[in-house]
XYZ file of C-alpha atoms in Angstrom:
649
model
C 100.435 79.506 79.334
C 99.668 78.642 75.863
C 101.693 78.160 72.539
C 100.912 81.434 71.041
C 101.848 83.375 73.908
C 103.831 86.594 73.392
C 107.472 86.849 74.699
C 107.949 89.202 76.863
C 107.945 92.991 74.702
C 110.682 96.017 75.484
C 109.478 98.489 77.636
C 109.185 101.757 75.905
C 112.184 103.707 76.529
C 110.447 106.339 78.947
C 109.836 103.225 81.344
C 113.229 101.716 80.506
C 114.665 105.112 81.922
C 112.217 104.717 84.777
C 113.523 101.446 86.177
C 117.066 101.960 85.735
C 116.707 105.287 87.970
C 114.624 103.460 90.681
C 117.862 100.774 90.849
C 119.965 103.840 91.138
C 117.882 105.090 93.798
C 117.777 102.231 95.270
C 121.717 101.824 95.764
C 121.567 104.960 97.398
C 118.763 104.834 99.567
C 118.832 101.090 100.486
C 120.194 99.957 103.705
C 123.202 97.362 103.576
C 122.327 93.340 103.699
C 122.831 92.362 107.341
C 123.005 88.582 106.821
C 124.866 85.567 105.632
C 124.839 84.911 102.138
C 122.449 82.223 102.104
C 119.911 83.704 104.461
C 116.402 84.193 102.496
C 114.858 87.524 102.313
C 118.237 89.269 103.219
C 117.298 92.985 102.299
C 116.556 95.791 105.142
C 112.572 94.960 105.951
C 111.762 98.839 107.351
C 113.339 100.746 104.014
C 112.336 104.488 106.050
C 113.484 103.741 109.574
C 116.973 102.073 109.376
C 120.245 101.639 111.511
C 123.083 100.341 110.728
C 123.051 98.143 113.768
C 121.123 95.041 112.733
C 121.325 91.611 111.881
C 118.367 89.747 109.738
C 117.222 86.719 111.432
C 115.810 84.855 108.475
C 116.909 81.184 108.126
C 116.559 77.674 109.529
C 114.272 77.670 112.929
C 113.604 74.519 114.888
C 109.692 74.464 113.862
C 106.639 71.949 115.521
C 103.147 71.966 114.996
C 101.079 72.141 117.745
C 97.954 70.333 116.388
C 95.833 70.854 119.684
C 97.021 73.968 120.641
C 98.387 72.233 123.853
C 101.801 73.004 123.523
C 102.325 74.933 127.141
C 100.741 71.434 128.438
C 102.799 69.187 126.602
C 105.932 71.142 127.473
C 107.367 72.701 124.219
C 108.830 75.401 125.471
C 111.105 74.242 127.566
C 112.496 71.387 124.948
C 113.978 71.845 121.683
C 111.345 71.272 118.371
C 110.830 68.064 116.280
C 111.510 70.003 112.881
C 112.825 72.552 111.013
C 111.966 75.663 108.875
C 113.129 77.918 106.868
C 112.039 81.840 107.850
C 110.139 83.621 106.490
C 107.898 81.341 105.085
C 104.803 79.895 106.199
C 104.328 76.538 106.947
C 102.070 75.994 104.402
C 104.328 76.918 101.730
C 107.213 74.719 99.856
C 109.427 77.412 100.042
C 109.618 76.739 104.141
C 110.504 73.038 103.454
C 107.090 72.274 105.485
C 104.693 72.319 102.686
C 101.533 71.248 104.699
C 97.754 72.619 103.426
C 95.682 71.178 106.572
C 94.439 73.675 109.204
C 97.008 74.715 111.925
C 95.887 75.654 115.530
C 98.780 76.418 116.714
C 102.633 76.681 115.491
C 106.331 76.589 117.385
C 109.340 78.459 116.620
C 112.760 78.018 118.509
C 116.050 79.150 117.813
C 119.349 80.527 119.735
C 121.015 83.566 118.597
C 123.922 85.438 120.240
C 123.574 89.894 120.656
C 126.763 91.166 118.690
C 129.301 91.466 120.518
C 129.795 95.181 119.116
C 126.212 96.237 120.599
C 127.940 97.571 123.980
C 125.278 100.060 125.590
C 122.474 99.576 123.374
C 119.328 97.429 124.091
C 117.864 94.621 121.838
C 115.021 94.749 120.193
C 113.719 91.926 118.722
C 111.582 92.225 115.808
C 108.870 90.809 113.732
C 107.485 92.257 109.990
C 104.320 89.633 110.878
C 102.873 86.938 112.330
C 99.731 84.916 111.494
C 97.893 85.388 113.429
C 98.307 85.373 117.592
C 102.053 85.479 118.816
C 103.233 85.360 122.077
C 107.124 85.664 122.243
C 109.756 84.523 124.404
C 113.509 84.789 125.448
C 115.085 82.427 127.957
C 111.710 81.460 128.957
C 110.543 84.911 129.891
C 107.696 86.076 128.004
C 108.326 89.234 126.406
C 105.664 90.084 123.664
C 101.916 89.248 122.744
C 100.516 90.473 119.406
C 97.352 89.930 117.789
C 96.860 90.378 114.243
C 98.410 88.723 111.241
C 99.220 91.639 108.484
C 101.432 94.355 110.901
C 104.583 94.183 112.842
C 105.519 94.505 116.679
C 108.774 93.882 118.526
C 110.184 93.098 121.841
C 112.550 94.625 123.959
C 115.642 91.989 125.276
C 117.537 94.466 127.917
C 117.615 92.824 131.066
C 117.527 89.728 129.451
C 120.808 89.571 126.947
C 123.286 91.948 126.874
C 126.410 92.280 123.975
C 127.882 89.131 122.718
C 125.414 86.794 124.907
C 123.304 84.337 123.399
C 119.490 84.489 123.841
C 117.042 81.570 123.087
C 113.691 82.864 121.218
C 110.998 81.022 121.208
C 107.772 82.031 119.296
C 103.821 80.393 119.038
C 101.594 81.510 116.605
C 97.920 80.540 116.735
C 95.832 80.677 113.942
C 92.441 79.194 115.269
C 90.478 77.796 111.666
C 87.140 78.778 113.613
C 88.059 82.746 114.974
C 87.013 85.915 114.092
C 89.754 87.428 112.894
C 91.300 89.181 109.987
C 91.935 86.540 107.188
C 92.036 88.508 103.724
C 92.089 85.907 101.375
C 92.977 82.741 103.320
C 90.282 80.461 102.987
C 88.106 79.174 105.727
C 87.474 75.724 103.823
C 89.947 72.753 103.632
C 90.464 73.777 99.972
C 91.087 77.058 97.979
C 87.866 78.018 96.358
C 86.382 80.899 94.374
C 88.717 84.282 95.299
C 90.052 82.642 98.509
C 93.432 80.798 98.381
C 95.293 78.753 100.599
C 96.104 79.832 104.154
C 99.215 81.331 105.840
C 100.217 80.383 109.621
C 102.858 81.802 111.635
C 105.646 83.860 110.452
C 105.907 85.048 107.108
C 107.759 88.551 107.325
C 111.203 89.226 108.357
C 112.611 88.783 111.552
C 115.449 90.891 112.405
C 117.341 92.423 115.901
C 118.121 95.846 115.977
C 120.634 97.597 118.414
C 118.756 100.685 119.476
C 120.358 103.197 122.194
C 119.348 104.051 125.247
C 117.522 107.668 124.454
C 116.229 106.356 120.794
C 114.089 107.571 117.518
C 110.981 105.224 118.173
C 109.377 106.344 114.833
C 109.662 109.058 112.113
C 106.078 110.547 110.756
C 106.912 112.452 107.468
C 104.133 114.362 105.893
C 104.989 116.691 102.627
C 103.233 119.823 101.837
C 103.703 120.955 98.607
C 102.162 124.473 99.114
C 104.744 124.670 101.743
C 107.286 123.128 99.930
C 108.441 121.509 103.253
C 107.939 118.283 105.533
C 106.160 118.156 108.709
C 108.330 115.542 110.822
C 107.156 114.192 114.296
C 109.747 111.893 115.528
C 108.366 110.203 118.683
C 111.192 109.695 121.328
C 112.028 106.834 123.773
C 112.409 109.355 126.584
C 113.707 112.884 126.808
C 117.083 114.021 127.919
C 118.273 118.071 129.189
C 119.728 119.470 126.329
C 119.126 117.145 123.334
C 118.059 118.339 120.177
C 116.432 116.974 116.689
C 118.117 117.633 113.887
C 116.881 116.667 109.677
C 119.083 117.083 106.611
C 117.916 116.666 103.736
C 120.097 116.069 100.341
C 119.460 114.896 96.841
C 120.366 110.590 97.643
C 123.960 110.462 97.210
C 124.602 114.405 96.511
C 124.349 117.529 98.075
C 122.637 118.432 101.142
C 119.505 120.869 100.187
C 118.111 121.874 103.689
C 118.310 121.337 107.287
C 116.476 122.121 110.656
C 116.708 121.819 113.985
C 114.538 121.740 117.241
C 114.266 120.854 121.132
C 113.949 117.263 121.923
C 114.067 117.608 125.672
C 110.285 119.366 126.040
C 108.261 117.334 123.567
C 107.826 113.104 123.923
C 107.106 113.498 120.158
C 109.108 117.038 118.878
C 108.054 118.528 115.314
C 109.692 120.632 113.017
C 109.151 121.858 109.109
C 112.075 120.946 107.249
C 111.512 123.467 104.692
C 112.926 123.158 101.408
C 114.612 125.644 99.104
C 112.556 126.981 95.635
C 115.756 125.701 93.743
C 116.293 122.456 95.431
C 112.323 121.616 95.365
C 111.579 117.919 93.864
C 107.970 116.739 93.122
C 107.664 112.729 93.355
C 104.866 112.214 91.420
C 103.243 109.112 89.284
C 106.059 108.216 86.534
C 108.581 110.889 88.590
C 109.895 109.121 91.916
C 111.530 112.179 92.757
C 113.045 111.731 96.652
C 114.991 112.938 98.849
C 117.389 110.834 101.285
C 116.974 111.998 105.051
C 119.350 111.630 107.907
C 117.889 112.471 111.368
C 119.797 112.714 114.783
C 118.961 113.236 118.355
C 122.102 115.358 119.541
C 123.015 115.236 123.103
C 124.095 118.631 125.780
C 127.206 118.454 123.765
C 126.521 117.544 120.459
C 127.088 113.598 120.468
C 124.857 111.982 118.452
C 122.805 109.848 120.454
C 120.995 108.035 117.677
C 120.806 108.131 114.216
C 118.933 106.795 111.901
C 118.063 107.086 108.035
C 114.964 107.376 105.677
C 113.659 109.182 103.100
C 110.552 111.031 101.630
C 108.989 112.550 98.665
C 107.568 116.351 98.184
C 103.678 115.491 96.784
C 100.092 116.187 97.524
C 96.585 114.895 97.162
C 93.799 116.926 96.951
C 89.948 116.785 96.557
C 87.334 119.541 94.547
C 83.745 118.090 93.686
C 84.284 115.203 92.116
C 87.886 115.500 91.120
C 90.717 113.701 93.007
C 94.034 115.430 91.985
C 97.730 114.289 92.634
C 100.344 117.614 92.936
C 97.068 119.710 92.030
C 97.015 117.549 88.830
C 93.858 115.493 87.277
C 95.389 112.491 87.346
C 93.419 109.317 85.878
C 93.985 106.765 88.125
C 94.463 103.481 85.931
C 95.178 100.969 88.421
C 95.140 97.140 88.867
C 94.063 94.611 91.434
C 97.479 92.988 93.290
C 96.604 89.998 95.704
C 100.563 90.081 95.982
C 100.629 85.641 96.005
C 102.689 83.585 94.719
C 102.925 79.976 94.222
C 105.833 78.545 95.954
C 105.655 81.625 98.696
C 102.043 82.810 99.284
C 102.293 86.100 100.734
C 105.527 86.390 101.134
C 107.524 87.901 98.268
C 109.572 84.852 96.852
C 112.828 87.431 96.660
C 112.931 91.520 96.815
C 112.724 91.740 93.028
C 109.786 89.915 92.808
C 107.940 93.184 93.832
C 110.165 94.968 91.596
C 108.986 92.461 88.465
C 104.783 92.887 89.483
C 105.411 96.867 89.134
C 107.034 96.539 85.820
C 104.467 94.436 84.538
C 101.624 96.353 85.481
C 103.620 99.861 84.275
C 103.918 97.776 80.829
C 100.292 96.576 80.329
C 99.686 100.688 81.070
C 98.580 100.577 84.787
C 100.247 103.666 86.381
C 99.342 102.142 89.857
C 97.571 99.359 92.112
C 95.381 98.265 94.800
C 97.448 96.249 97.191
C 94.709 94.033 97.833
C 93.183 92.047 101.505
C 96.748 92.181 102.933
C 98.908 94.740 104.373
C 101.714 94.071 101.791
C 105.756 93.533 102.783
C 107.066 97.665 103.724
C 109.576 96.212 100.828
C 106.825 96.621 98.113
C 105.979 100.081 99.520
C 110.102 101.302 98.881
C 109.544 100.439 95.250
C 106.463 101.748 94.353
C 108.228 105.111 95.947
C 111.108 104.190 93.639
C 109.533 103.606 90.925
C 106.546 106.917 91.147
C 103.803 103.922 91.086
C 100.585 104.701 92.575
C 99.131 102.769 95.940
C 95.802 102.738 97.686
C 96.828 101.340 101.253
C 94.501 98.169 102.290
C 94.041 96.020 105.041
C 93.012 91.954 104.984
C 89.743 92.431 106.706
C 88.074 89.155 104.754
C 87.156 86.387 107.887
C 83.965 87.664 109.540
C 81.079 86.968 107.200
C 78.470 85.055 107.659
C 78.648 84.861 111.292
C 74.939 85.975 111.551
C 71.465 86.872 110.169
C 70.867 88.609 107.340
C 71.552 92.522 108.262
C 74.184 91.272 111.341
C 75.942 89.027 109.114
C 79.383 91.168 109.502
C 81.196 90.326 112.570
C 84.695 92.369 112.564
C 86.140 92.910 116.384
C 87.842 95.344 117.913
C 90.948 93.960 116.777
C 90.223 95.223 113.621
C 90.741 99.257 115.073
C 94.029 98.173 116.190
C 95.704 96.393 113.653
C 94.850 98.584 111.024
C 96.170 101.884 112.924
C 99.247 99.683 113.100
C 99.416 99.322 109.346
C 98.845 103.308 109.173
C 101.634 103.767 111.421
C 103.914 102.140 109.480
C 103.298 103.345 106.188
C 102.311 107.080 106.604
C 105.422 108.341 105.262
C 105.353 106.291 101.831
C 104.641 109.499 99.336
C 103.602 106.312 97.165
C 100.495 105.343 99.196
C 98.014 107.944 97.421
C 94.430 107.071 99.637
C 93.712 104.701 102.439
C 90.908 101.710 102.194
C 90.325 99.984 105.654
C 87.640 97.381 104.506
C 86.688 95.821 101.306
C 82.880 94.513 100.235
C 81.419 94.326 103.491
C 78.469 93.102 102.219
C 75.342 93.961 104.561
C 72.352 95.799 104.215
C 71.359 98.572 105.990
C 68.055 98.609 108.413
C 67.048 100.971 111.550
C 69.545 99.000 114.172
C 73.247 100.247 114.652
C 75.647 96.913 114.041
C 79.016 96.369 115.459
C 79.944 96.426 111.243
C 78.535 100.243 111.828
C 80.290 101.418 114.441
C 83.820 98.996 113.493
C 83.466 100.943 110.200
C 83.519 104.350 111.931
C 85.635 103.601 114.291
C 88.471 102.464 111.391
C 87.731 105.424 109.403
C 88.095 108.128 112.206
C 91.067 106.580 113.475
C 92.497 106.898 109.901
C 91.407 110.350 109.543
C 92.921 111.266 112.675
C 96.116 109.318 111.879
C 96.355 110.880 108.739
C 94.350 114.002 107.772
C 96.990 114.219 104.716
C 94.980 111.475 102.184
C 91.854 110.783 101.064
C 90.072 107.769 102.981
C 87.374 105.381 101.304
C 85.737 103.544 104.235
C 84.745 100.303 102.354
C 85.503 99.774 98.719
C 82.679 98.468 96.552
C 80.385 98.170 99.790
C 79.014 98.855 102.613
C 79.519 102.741 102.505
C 78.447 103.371 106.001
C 80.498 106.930 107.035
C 78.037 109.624 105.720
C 80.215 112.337 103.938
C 83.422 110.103 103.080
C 86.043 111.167 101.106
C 85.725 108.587 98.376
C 82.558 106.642 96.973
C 83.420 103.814 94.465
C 81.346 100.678 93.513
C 82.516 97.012 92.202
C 81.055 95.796 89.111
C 82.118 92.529 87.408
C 79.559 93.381 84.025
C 81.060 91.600 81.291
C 79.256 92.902 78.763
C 80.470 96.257 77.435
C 77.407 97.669 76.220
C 75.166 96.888 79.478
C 78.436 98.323 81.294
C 78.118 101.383 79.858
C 74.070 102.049 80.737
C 75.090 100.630 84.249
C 77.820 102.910 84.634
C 76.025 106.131 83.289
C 74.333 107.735 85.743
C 77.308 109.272 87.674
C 76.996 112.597 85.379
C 73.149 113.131 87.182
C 74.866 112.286 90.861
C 73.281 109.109 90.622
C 76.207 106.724 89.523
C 75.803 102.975 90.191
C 75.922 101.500 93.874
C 76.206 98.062 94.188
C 73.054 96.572 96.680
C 70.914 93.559 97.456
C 67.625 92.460 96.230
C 65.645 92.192 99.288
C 62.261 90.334 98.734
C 59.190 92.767 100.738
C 59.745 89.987 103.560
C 62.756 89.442 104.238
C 63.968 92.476 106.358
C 61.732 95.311 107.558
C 62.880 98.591 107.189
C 65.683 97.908 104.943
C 65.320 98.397 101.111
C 68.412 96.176 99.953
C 70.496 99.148 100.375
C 74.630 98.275 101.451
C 75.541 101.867 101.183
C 74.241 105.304 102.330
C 73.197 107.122 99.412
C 76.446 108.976 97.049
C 76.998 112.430 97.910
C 78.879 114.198 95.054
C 82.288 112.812 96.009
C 85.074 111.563 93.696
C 83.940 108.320 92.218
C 85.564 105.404 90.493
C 85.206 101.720 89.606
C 87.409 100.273 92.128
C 86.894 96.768 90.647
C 85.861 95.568 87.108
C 87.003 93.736 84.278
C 87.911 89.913 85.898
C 87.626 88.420 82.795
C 88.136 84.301 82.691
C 90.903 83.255 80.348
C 92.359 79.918 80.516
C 93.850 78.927 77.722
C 94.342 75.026 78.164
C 90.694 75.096 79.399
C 89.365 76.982 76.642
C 91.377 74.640 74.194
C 89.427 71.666 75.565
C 86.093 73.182 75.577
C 86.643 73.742 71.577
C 87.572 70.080 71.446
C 85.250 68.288 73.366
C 81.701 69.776 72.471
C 79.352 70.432 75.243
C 82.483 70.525 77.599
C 81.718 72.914 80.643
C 83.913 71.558 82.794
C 86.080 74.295 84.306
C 89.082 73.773 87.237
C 89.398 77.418 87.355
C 87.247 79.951 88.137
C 86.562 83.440 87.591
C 83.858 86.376 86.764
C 81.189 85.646 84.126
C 80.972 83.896 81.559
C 84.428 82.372 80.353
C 85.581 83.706 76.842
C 86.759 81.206 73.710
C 89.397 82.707 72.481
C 92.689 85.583 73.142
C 91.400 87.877 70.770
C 88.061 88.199 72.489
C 89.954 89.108 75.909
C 91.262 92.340 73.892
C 88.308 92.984 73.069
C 86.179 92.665 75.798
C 88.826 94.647 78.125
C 89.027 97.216 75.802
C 85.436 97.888 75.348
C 85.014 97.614 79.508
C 87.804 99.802 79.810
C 86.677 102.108 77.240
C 83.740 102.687 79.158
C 85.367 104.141 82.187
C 88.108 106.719 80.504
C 85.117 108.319 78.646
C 83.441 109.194 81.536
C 84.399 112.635 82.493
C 83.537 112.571 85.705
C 85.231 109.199 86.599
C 88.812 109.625 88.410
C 89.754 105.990 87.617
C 89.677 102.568 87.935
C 91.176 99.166 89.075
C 90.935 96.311 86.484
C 90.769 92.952 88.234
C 93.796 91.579 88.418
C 97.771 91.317 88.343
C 98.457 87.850 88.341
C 96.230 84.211 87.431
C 96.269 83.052 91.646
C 96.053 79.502 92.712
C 92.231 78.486 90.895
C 91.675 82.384 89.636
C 92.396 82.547 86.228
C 91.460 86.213 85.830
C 95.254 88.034 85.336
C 96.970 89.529 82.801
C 100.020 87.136 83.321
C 99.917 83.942 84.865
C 100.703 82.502 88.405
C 104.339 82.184 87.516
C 104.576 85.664 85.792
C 104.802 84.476 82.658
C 103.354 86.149 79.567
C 99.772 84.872 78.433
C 98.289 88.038 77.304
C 100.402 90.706 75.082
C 100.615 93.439 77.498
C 101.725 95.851 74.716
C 98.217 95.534 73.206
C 96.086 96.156 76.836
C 98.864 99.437 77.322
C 97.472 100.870 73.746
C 94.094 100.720 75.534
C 95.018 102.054 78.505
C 97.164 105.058 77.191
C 94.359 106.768 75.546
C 94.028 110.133 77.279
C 91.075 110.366 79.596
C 88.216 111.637 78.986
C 88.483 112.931 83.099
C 92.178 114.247 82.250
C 91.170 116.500 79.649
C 91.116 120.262 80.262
């Protein structure tokens, strides 16, 4: 960070008010710490889906690394591990006392814990947030879970193998093959971190955490607002179905009065539904800026009454909506402004460091004048999900699909597996109920062009955005942002551009009024591919369109420093897009004229300037690595709080 650097500015008292409601929210809303007080990570992992029987698992682990992947051979699970580390940080990181960069094949977890004693008649289920990136699990030498898939969680079930107040020894393997096609986001494939790939993550690096869940239990909650309706469709999938039970939801303002109820068989329906319908005078709209919620309590009753299980969440009343080439939030134009989050950082990778570390990324990005983000090539901690609900900040939902390139020729080069389909419907499943998440985004610059043959990128691309569609028919979905658009008729078309130049920007970008708006491609030579004309992307078709990535721009301040200094110096250890600028002043500049650009354009429903944070070599954020202040944020939120030209009436 250089010299001149601005300390960090006030808020302006709107998003003063903001924060200190989302910490009031969260006090009421949050489930209570279920650790020791040195544990890392000690806060509730599944914020909408939480009993109060649980204990976080997070700690010291016996650790090994298996560098052959012959651990079964060599006997490791049946003797204790050579090291230790702390959970839940990867190996790679220092914050997991490990700290090694090389490739790891294959990974070994081992520690004994012991059921509380107060569980009496409920079963333990062990649990995982993730794992990097195939995990087999197992207690007391039984195997008791497999999982492929290193961005969404899974769980096993201990009954029969540990009951109340006996101990249970878990042992876990991750592998994380250097050579697989798999899901990487942006884990690099090479030794080192290079270009907009960083360094990798092996084995567990979400929560782990037992849960005491009864007998007949909620499996799930699925809660999807209509704001016509002014109510909440609620499926809440069931562990098995009893004579006589019954669902019931309150609803109340968090930590006042109860506003509405409902009730309806559980003993017909696997998963029962009901409309929790809420009262005209008691209706809340959580929108961007207003995290209006409301806490739920749900219960499966029994014959008699009893509560059989009980567990807690809570939701927010909103709506998205499409018309032409408008995308509208609560029936509102909204102008997206939102920024690229990688969600890294330096001593953690992607894990979050503490639970207020997401807290500190939204208030930086709500005081540079973002009003959202796009959680970027990783299925981010649920944690960062509760406060962007808390705190009314726009989300586009994204999976890590980066891993599978240049596996073959040109036009086949894509590779993604069928793995893909499943984890992502995972990550769907999880986070369908976060009013926060405003639009889904399975896959991200799947560069390859398009010819007469059907690839497996083709039909993996259909296949994720049907199952999302089907999942949730709530949100917009954008089957690949920036490229390949490949599902004729999606709901969103968008394009990446990394122009640096305003002026050339601006003829690039102005087509979009004609229906012709800018697509990125590939210059084929006549040659190279028959029957393919460098397209990535079926052609746009009059949906709502927006710049999904631009901006980038290089600013290194030590680097530029020398380059004044030394004439002729090139030399660069970072990297970013274009061409690197001399000075601070020209990064206003250039960002402003960019951004300029895209809230003139009528038609445009927003944008996502690249990025957050500096990460690792990337020197392309508007703070650095360590959060601290190299730009004056103040000065990019004057920009950005111009009205829209796409907002205005």
């Amino acid at each position: 960070m250089s010299t001149s650097s601005p300390a960090a500015a006030a808020l302006p008292s709107h998003l003063t008010d903001l924060f200190a409601a989302a910490d009031s929210l969260a006090a009421l809303l949050d489930a209570p710490v279920s650790a020791a007080g040195d544990v890392p990570r000690p806060e509730h992992p599944r914020p909408q889906l939480h009993r109060p029987t649980w204990l976080n698992l997070n700690g010291t682990w016996q650790f090994e690394i298996d560098g052959g992947d012959s651990g079964i051979d060599r006997g490791i699970l049946e003797r204790e591990l050579e090291g230790e580390i702390t959970v839940p940080f990867a190996p790679e990181t220092e914050a997991s006392g490990i700290g090694t960069l090389d490739f790891l094949e294959a990974v070994w977890y081992r520690r004994t814990i012991t059921v509380p004693a107060d569980w009496e008649g409920l079963r333990p289920i062990l649990r995982f947030g993730a794992v990097d990136h195939d995990a087999t699990v197992w207690a007391n030498g039984q195997e008791v879970a497999r999982h492929r898939g290193g961005f969404t969680p899974f769980s096993a079930d201990l009954s029969g193998i540990a009951r109340a107040g006996e101990e249970v020894e878990i042992v876990v393997r991750a592998r994380d093959h250097r050579d697989a096609l798999q899901a990487r986001g942006k884990q690099s494939v090479w030794y080192h971190a290079t270009h907009a790939t960083y360094p990798r993550t092996t084995g567990i690096w979400q929560t782990v955490w037992l849960e005491g869940v009864p007998e007949v239990a909620i499996r799930s909650l699925r809660v999807i607002p209509s704001l016509a309706g002014s109510s909440f469709a609620i499926d809440a999938p069931l562990s098995a179905n009893r004579p006589g039970t019954v669902l019931e939801v309150r609803a109340s303002v968090p930590g006042g009065e109860e506003v509405a109820s409902a009730q309806v068989r559980a003993d017909l329906d696997l998963a029962p539904h009901l409309e929790l319908a809420i009262p005209a005078e008691h209706v809340r709209v959580w929108g961007p800026g207003a995290p209006e919620l409301y806490a739920l309590s749900v219960r499966l009753l029994g014959a008699e009454g009893e509560v059989l299980d009980e567990v807690s969440s809570y939701a927010g009343l909103r709506s998205t909506s499409l018309d032409g080439r408008e995308f509208r939030i609560n029936g509102q134009k909204v102008f997206q402004r939102l920024v690229l989050d990688q969600g890294y950082w330096a001593e953690t990778y992607m894990t979050s460091p503490t639970d207020r570390a997401m807290v500190e990324d939204i208030r930086l990005a709500y005081e540079a004048g973002f009003n959202g983000a796009r959680l970027h090539q990783k299925v981010f901690e649920e944690r960062m999900l509760f406060w962007a609900d808390l705190h009314g900040y726009l989300v586009w939902g994204e999976f890590g699909d980066w891993g599978v390139s240049g596996r073959g020729g040109l036009g086949h080069n894509q590779q993604p597996t069928a793995a893909f389909i499943g984890q992502w419907i995972e990550a769907v499943a999880r986070d369908i109920s976060h009013p926060s998440i405003i639009g889904w985004c399975p896959l991200n610059e799947t560069h390859q062009v398009i010819h007469d043959r059907l690839t497996v990128l083709d039909d993996v691309t259909q296949a994720m955005y049907d199952a999302t569609k089907l999942a949730d028919p709530s949100r917009p979905v954008l089957d690949a942002s920036g490229y390949s658009h490949r599902v004729r008729g999606a709901d969103i078309y968008d394009s990446h551009s990394y122009e640096q130049d305003p002026e050339a920007f601006r003829a690039e970008q102005s087509g979009l009024a004609e229906g012709a708006p800018y697509v990125n491609r590939r210059d084929l030579a006549p040659d190279e591919m028959p029957h393919a004309d460098g397209s990535f992307s079926l052609p746009y078709a009059g949906q709502p369109y927006f710049v999904s990535e631009y901006g980038g721009i290089w600013w290194n301040a030590e680097e530029a420093r020398r380059a004044a200094e030394e004439a002729g110096n090139n030399a660069a250890a970072s990297w970013g897009y274009g061409q690197r600028i001399g000075s601070e002043e020209e990064l206003y500049t250039r960002f402003e004229g960019l951004t300029r650009v895209l809230l003139e354009d009528p038609e445009m429903f927003g944008y996502c300037y690249t990025q957050m944070t500096d990460v690792f070599q990337e020197k392309n954020g508007i703070v650095d690595f360590a959060r601290g202040r190299k730009l004056d944020l103040a000065r990019l939120r004057a920009v950005q709080e111009q009205t829209a030209a796409y907002e205005r009436d």
